[in-house]
XYZ file of C-alpha atoms in Angstrom:
441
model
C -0.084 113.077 -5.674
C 0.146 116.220 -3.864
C -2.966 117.840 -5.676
C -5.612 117.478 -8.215
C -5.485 119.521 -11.083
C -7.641 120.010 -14.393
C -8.133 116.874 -16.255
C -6.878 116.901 -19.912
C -9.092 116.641 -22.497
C -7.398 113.557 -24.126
C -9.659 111.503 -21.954
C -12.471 112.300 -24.332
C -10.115 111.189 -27.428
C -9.420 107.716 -28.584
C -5.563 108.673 -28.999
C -3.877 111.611 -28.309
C -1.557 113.337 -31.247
C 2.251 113.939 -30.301
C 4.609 116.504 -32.224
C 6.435 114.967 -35.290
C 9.556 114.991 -34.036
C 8.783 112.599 -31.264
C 10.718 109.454 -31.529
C 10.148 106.014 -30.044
C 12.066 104.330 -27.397
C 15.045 102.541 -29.041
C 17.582 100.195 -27.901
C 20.377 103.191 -27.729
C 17.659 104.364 -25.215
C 19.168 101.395 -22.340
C 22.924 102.024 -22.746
C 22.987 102.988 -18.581
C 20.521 100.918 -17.451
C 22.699 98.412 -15.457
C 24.385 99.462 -12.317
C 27.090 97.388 -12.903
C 28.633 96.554 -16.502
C 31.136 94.133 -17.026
C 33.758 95.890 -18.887
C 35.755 93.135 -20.551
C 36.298 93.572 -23.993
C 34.802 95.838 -26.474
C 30.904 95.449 -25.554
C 30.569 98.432 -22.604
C 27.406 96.520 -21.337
C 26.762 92.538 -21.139
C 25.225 90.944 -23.437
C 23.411 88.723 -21.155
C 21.108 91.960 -20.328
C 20.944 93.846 -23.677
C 22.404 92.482 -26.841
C 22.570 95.901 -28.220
C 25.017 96.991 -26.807
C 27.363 95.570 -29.370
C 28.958 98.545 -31.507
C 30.569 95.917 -34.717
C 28.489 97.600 -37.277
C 28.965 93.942 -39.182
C 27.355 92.760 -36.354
C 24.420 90.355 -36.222
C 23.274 92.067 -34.005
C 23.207 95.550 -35.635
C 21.168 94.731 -38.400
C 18.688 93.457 -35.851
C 18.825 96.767 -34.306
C 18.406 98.406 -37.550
C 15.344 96.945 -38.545
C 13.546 96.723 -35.132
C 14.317 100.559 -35.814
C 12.777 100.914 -38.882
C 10.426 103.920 -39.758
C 7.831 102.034 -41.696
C 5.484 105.103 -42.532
C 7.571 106.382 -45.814
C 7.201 102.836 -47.318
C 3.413 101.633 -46.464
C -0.152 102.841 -45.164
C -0.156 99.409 -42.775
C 0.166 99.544 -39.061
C 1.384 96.999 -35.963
C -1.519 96.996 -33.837
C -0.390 95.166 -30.014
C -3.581 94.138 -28.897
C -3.471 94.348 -24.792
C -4.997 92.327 -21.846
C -4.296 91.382 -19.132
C -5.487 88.618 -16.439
C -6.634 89.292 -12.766
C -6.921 86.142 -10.490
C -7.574 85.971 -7.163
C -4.218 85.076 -5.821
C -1.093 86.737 -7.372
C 0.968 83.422 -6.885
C -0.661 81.830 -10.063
C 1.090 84.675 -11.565
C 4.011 85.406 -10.216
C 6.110 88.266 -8.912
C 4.636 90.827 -10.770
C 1.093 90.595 -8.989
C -0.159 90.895 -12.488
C -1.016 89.269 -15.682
C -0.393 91.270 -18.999
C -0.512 89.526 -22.501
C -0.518 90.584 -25.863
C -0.223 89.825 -29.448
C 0.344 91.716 -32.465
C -1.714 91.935 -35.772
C -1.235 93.842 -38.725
C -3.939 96.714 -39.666
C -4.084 98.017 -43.080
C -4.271 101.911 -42.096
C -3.762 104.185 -39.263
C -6.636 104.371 -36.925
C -7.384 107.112 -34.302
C -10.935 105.543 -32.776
C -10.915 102.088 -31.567
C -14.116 101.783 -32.403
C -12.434 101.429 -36.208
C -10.037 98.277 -35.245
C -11.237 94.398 -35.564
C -12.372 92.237 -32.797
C -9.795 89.590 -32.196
C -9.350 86.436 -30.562
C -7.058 84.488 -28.205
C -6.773 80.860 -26.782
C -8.270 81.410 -23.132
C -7.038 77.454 -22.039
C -3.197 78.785 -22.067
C -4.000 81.947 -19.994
C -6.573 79.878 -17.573
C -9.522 81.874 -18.727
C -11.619 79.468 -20.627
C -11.704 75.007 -21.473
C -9.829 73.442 -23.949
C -12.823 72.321 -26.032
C -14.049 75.800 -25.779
C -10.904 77.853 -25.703
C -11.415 81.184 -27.944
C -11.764 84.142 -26.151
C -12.614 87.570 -28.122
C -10.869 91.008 -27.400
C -12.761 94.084 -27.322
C -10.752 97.150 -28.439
C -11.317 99.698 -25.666
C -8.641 102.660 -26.249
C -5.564 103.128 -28.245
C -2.285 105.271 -27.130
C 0.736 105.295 -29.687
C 3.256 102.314 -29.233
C 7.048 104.243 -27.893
C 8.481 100.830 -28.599
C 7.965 100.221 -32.299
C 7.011 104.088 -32.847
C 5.790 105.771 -36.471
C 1.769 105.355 -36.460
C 2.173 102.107 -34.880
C -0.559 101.629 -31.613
C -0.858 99.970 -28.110
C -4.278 99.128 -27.765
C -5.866 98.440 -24.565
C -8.401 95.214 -24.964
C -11.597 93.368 -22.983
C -12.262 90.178 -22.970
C -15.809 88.547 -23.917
C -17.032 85.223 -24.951
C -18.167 84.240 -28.441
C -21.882 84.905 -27.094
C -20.413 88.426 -26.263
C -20.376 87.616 -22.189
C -17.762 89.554 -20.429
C -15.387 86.732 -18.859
C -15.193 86.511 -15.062
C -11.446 88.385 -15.185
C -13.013 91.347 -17.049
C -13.536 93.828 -14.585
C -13.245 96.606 -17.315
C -17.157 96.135 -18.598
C -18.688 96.214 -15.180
C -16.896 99.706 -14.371
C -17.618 101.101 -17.760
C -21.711 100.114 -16.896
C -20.984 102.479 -13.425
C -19.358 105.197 -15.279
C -22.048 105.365 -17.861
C -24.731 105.821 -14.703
C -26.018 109.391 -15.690
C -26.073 110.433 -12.183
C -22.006 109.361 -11.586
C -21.135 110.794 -15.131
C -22.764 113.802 -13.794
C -20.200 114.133 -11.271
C -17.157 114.177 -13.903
C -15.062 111.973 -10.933
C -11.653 112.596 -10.983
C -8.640 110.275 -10.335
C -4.668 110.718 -9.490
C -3.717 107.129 -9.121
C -0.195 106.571 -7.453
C 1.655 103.488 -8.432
C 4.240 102.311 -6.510
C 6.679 99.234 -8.188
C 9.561 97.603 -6.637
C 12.476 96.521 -9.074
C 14.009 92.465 -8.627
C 17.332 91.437 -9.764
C 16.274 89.283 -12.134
C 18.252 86.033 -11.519
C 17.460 86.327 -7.713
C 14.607 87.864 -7.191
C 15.393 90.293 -4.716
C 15.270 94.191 -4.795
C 17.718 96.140 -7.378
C 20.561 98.002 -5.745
C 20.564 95.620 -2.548
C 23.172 92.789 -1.771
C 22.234 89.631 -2.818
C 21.050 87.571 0.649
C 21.866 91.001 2.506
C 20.055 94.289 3.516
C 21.227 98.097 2.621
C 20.718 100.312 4.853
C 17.777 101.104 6.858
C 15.127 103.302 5.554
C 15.764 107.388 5.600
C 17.808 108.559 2.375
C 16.439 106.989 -0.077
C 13.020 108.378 -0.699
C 13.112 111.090 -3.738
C 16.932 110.358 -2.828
C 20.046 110.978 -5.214
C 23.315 109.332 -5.600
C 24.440 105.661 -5.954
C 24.138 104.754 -2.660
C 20.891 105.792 -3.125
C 18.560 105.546 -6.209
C 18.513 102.348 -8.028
C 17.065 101.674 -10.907
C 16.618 105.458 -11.868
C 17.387 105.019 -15.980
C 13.909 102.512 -16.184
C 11.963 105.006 -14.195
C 13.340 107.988 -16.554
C 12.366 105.518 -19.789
C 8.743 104.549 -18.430
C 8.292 108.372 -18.401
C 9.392 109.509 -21.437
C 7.663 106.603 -23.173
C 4.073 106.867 -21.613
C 4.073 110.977 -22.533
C 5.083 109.224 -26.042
C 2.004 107.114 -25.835
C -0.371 109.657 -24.640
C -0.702 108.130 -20.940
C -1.571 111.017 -19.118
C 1.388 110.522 -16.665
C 1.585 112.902 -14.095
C 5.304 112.696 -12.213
C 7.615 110.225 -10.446
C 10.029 110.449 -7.211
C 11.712 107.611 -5.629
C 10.251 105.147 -2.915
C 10.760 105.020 0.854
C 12.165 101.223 0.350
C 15.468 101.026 -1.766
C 14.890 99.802 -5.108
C 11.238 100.894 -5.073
C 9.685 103.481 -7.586
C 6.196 105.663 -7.573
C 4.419 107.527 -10.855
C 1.318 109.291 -10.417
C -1.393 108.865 -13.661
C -4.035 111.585 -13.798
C -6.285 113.262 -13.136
C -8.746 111.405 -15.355
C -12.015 111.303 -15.473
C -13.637 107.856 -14.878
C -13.191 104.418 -17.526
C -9.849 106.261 -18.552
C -7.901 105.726 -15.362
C -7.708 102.327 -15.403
C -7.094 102.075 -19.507
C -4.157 104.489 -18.414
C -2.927 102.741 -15.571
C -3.143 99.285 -17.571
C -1.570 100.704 -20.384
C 1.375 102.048 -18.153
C 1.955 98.903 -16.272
C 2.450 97.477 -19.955
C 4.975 99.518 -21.019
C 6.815 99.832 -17.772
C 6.765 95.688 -18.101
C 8.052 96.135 -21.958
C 11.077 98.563 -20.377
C 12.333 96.099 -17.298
C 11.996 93.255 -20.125
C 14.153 94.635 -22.282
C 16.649 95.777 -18.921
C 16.909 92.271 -17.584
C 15.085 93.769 -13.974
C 11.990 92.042 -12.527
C 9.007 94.288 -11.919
C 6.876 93.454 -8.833
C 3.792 94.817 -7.666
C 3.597 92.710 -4.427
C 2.049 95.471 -1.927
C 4.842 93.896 0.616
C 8.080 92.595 -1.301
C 10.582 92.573 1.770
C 8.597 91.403 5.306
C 10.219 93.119 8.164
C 11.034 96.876 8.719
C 10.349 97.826 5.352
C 7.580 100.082 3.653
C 5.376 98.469 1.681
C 3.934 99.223 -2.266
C 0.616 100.711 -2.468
C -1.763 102.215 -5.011
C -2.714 105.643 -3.119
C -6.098 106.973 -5.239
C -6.958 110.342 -5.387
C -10.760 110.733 -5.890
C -13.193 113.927 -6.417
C -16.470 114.608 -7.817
C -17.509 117.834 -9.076
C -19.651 118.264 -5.519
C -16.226 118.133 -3.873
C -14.577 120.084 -6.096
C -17.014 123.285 -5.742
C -17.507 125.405 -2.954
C -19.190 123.635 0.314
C -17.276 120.158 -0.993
C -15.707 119.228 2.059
C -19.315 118.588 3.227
C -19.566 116.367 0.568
C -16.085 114.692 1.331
C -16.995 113.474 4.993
C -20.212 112.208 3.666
C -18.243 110.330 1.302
C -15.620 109.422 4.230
C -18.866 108.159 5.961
C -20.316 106.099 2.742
C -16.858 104.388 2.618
C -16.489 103.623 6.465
C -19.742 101.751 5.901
C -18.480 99.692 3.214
C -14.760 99.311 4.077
C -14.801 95.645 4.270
C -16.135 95.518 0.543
C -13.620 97.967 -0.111
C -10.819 96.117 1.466
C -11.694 92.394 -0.356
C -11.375 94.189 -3.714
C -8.080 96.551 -3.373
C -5.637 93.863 -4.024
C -4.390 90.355 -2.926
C -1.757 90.379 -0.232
C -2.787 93.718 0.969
C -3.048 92.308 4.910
C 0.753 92.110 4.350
C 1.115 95.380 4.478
C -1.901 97.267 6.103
C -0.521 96.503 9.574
C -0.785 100.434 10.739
C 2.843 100.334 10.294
C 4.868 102.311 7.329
C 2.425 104.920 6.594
C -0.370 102.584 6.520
C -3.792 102.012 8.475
C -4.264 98.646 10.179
C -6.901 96.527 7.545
C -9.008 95.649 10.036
C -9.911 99.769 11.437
C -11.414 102.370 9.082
C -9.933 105.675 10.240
C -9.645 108.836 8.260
C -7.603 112.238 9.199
C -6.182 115.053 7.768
C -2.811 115.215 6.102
C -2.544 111.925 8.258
C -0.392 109.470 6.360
C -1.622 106.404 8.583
C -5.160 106.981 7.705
C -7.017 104.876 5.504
C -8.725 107.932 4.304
C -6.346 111.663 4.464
C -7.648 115.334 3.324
C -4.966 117.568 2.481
C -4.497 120.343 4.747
C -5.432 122.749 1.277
C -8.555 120.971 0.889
C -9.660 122.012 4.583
C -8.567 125.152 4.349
C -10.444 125.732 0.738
C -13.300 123.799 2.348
C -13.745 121.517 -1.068
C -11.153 119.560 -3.306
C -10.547 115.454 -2.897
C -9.610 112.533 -0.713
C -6.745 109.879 -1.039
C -7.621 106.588 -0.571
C -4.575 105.163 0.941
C -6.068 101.197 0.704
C -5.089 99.935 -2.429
C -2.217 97.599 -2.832
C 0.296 97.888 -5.395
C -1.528 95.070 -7.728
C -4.692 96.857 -7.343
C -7.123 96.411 -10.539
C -7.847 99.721 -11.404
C -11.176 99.358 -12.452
C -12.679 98.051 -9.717
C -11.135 100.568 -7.640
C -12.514 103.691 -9.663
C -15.601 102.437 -10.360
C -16.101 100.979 -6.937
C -15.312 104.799 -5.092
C -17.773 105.682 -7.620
C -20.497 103.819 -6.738
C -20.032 103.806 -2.957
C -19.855 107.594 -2.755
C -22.451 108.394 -5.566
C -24.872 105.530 -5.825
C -25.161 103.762 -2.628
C -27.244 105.024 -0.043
C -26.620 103.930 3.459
C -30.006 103.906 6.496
C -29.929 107.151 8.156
C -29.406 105.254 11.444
C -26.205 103.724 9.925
C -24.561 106.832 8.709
C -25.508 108.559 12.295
C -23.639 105.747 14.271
C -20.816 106.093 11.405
C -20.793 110.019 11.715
C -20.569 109.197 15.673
C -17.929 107.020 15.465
C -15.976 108.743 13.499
C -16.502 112.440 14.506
C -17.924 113.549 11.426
C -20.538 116.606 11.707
C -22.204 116.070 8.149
């Protein structure tokens, strides 16, 4: 993100209200998504990627489309409710090109809600996801926040989940509960933090697994025109970046832009700013969507933070962080002491901003080498950068350019958080850091 601006107030809200004549993402809605359509016959699109695309209005599958389409709110007071989680485990092969884990299920809920504090605890079976024994398999979600669902649209919901135990233990893969404790610290709610969270995505061919737009067991050409690039030859994948941003305004994600990546078939949107727990229900809730979208498209998403090896960028999670200290005049005080709390703890930092990440921190591609903390400003190969404005204003934020691609979004907000507001290093420690690192603080 180029700057930080005034957080909204929906991060205070459990949903946020949209005008009435918003509508929700429909099938019409992926007419262009393919770049190329085989043509024979009557269908414009094939069938094999989006069924409907068939225009026989006696069609089997019209009606289909008619009733995944239908408004439900004239006829009854009862709501779809897609309960949300998602699993995090230590090595992104268990799961996958994706680099995540997102599940859900759906339950019916007998009136609109606007609090999820008003919506049932649920349950799942935790021996299918790998999250809990056979003979002891029931997991329970948590509602945590709801955003409307673009998908099935009317006062349907998305609702972003925890997972617990029976006894009400927060399971090993919840990471949500542990950065909701740090938030709710008085003296870290105090500083209001502030997050722009960048999420970069690269788009598979679905049948092959390799990026959209390139030639299948070939390379396009090399890096140069395709970042925030236009044209064929170009952009690919456009329509589903165009469709994940219309449908997370829908839902009340508090989406902030998106541009092309460096690497063909690679995508970026920026979430934020918000303020603390509600980053990472945003950026989960996003993901979700964005994996509803290349479901329905027949594309593979992949947050691997190095898809292609070789001379090609990477996919990161770049997170903008401020406190209210930083944000006020004097804050770029503040800022180097925080650059000097986090060159302390970079190795903590580093184990918990994503797996696969020494793949692509090689100090290469805009990137810092893993193994060096090194900050600068407007210095893209930096593990820490300070905008040029920021210097010149003497306050604003920092971008931690660390975090890979599968990042978990809690621990990354809540960890910032704690290093820069609750720990403490030894005074000797932060004057061999300030040394080290030419920081007068």
């Amino acid at each position: 993100m180029a700057h930080i601006l005034a957080p909204t107030t929906q991060w205070q809200m459990g949903i946020t209200k949209n005008p009435a004549n918003a509508s929700p993402t429909t099938a019409k809605m992926w007419g262009s998504l393919l770049l190329k359509q085989n043509k024979k016959g009557s269908s414009k699109s094939s069938a094999k990627f989006r069924v409907f695309s068939m225009k026989s209005e006696n069609s089997t599958v019209n009606r289909i489309e008619k009733l995944l389409n239908l408004d439900l709110t004239p006829y009854t007071d009862r709501v779809i409710a897609e309960y949300i989680w998602y699993i995090y485990f230590s090595n992104i092969r268990l799961i996958g090109g994706s680099g995540i884990d997102l599940r859900s299920k759906s339950r019916t809920i007998s009136k609109p809600v606007e609090h999820p504090s008003e919506l049932p605890k649920w349950n799942y079976d935790g021996s299918s996801t790998g999250q809990a024994p056979g003979e002891d398999s029931e997991v329970i979600l948590y509602p945590q926040a709801i955003f409307k669902d673009p998908f099935r649209g009317g006062n349907n919901i998305l609702v972003i989940c925890d997972a617990y135990t029976p006894a009400g233990e927060p399971i090993p893969t919840n990471k949500r509960h542990r950065a909701a404790e740090i938030f709710a610290n008085k003296k870290v709610a105090n500083e209001v933090p502030w997050y722009g969270i960048e999420q970069e995505y690269t788009l598979l061919q679905q049948n092959v697994k390799w990026p959209l737009g390139w030639p299948v067991g070939g390379y396009p050409g090399p890096q140069g025109p395709y970042y925030c690039g236009a044209g064929a030859d170009k952009s690919f994948g456009r329509d589903i970046s165009d469709a994940h941003y219309k449908a997370c305004l829908y839902a009340g994600i508090n989406i902030s832009g998106t541009n092309g990546e460096v690497m063909p078939g690679q995508w970026e949107y920026q979430v934020g700013p918000s303020v603390g727990i509600e980053a990472g229900d945003h950026i989960w809730c996003s993901r979700y969507i964005l994996e509803r979208i290349t479901e329905q498209a027949g594309v593979v998403l992949s947050l691997d933070p190095k898809p292609i090896e070789g001379d090609w960028n990477g996919a990161g999670c770049h997170t903008n962080y401020s406190t209210k200290s930083m944000r006020e005049g004097g804050g770029f005080e503040v800022i180097k002491k925080a650059i000097l709390n986090l060159s302390l703890r970079h190795k903590e930092h580093i184990s918990a901003y994503g797996e696969g990440n020494e793949r692509r921190l090689t100090g290469k591609h805009e990137t810092a080498s893993i193994n060096t903390f090194s900050w600068g400003v407007a210095n893209r190969g930096c593990s820490i950068r300070v905008g040029r404005e920021t210097e010149k204003q003497g306050k604003g934020y920092l971008e931690d350019r660390r975090p890979a691609s599968n990042m978990d979004p809690y621990i990354v907000t809540s960890l910032l958080a704690e290093t820069t507001i609750l720990w403490e290093p030894t005074l000797e420690a932060e004057a061999l850091a300030a040394q080290k690192l030419a920081l007068n603080v």
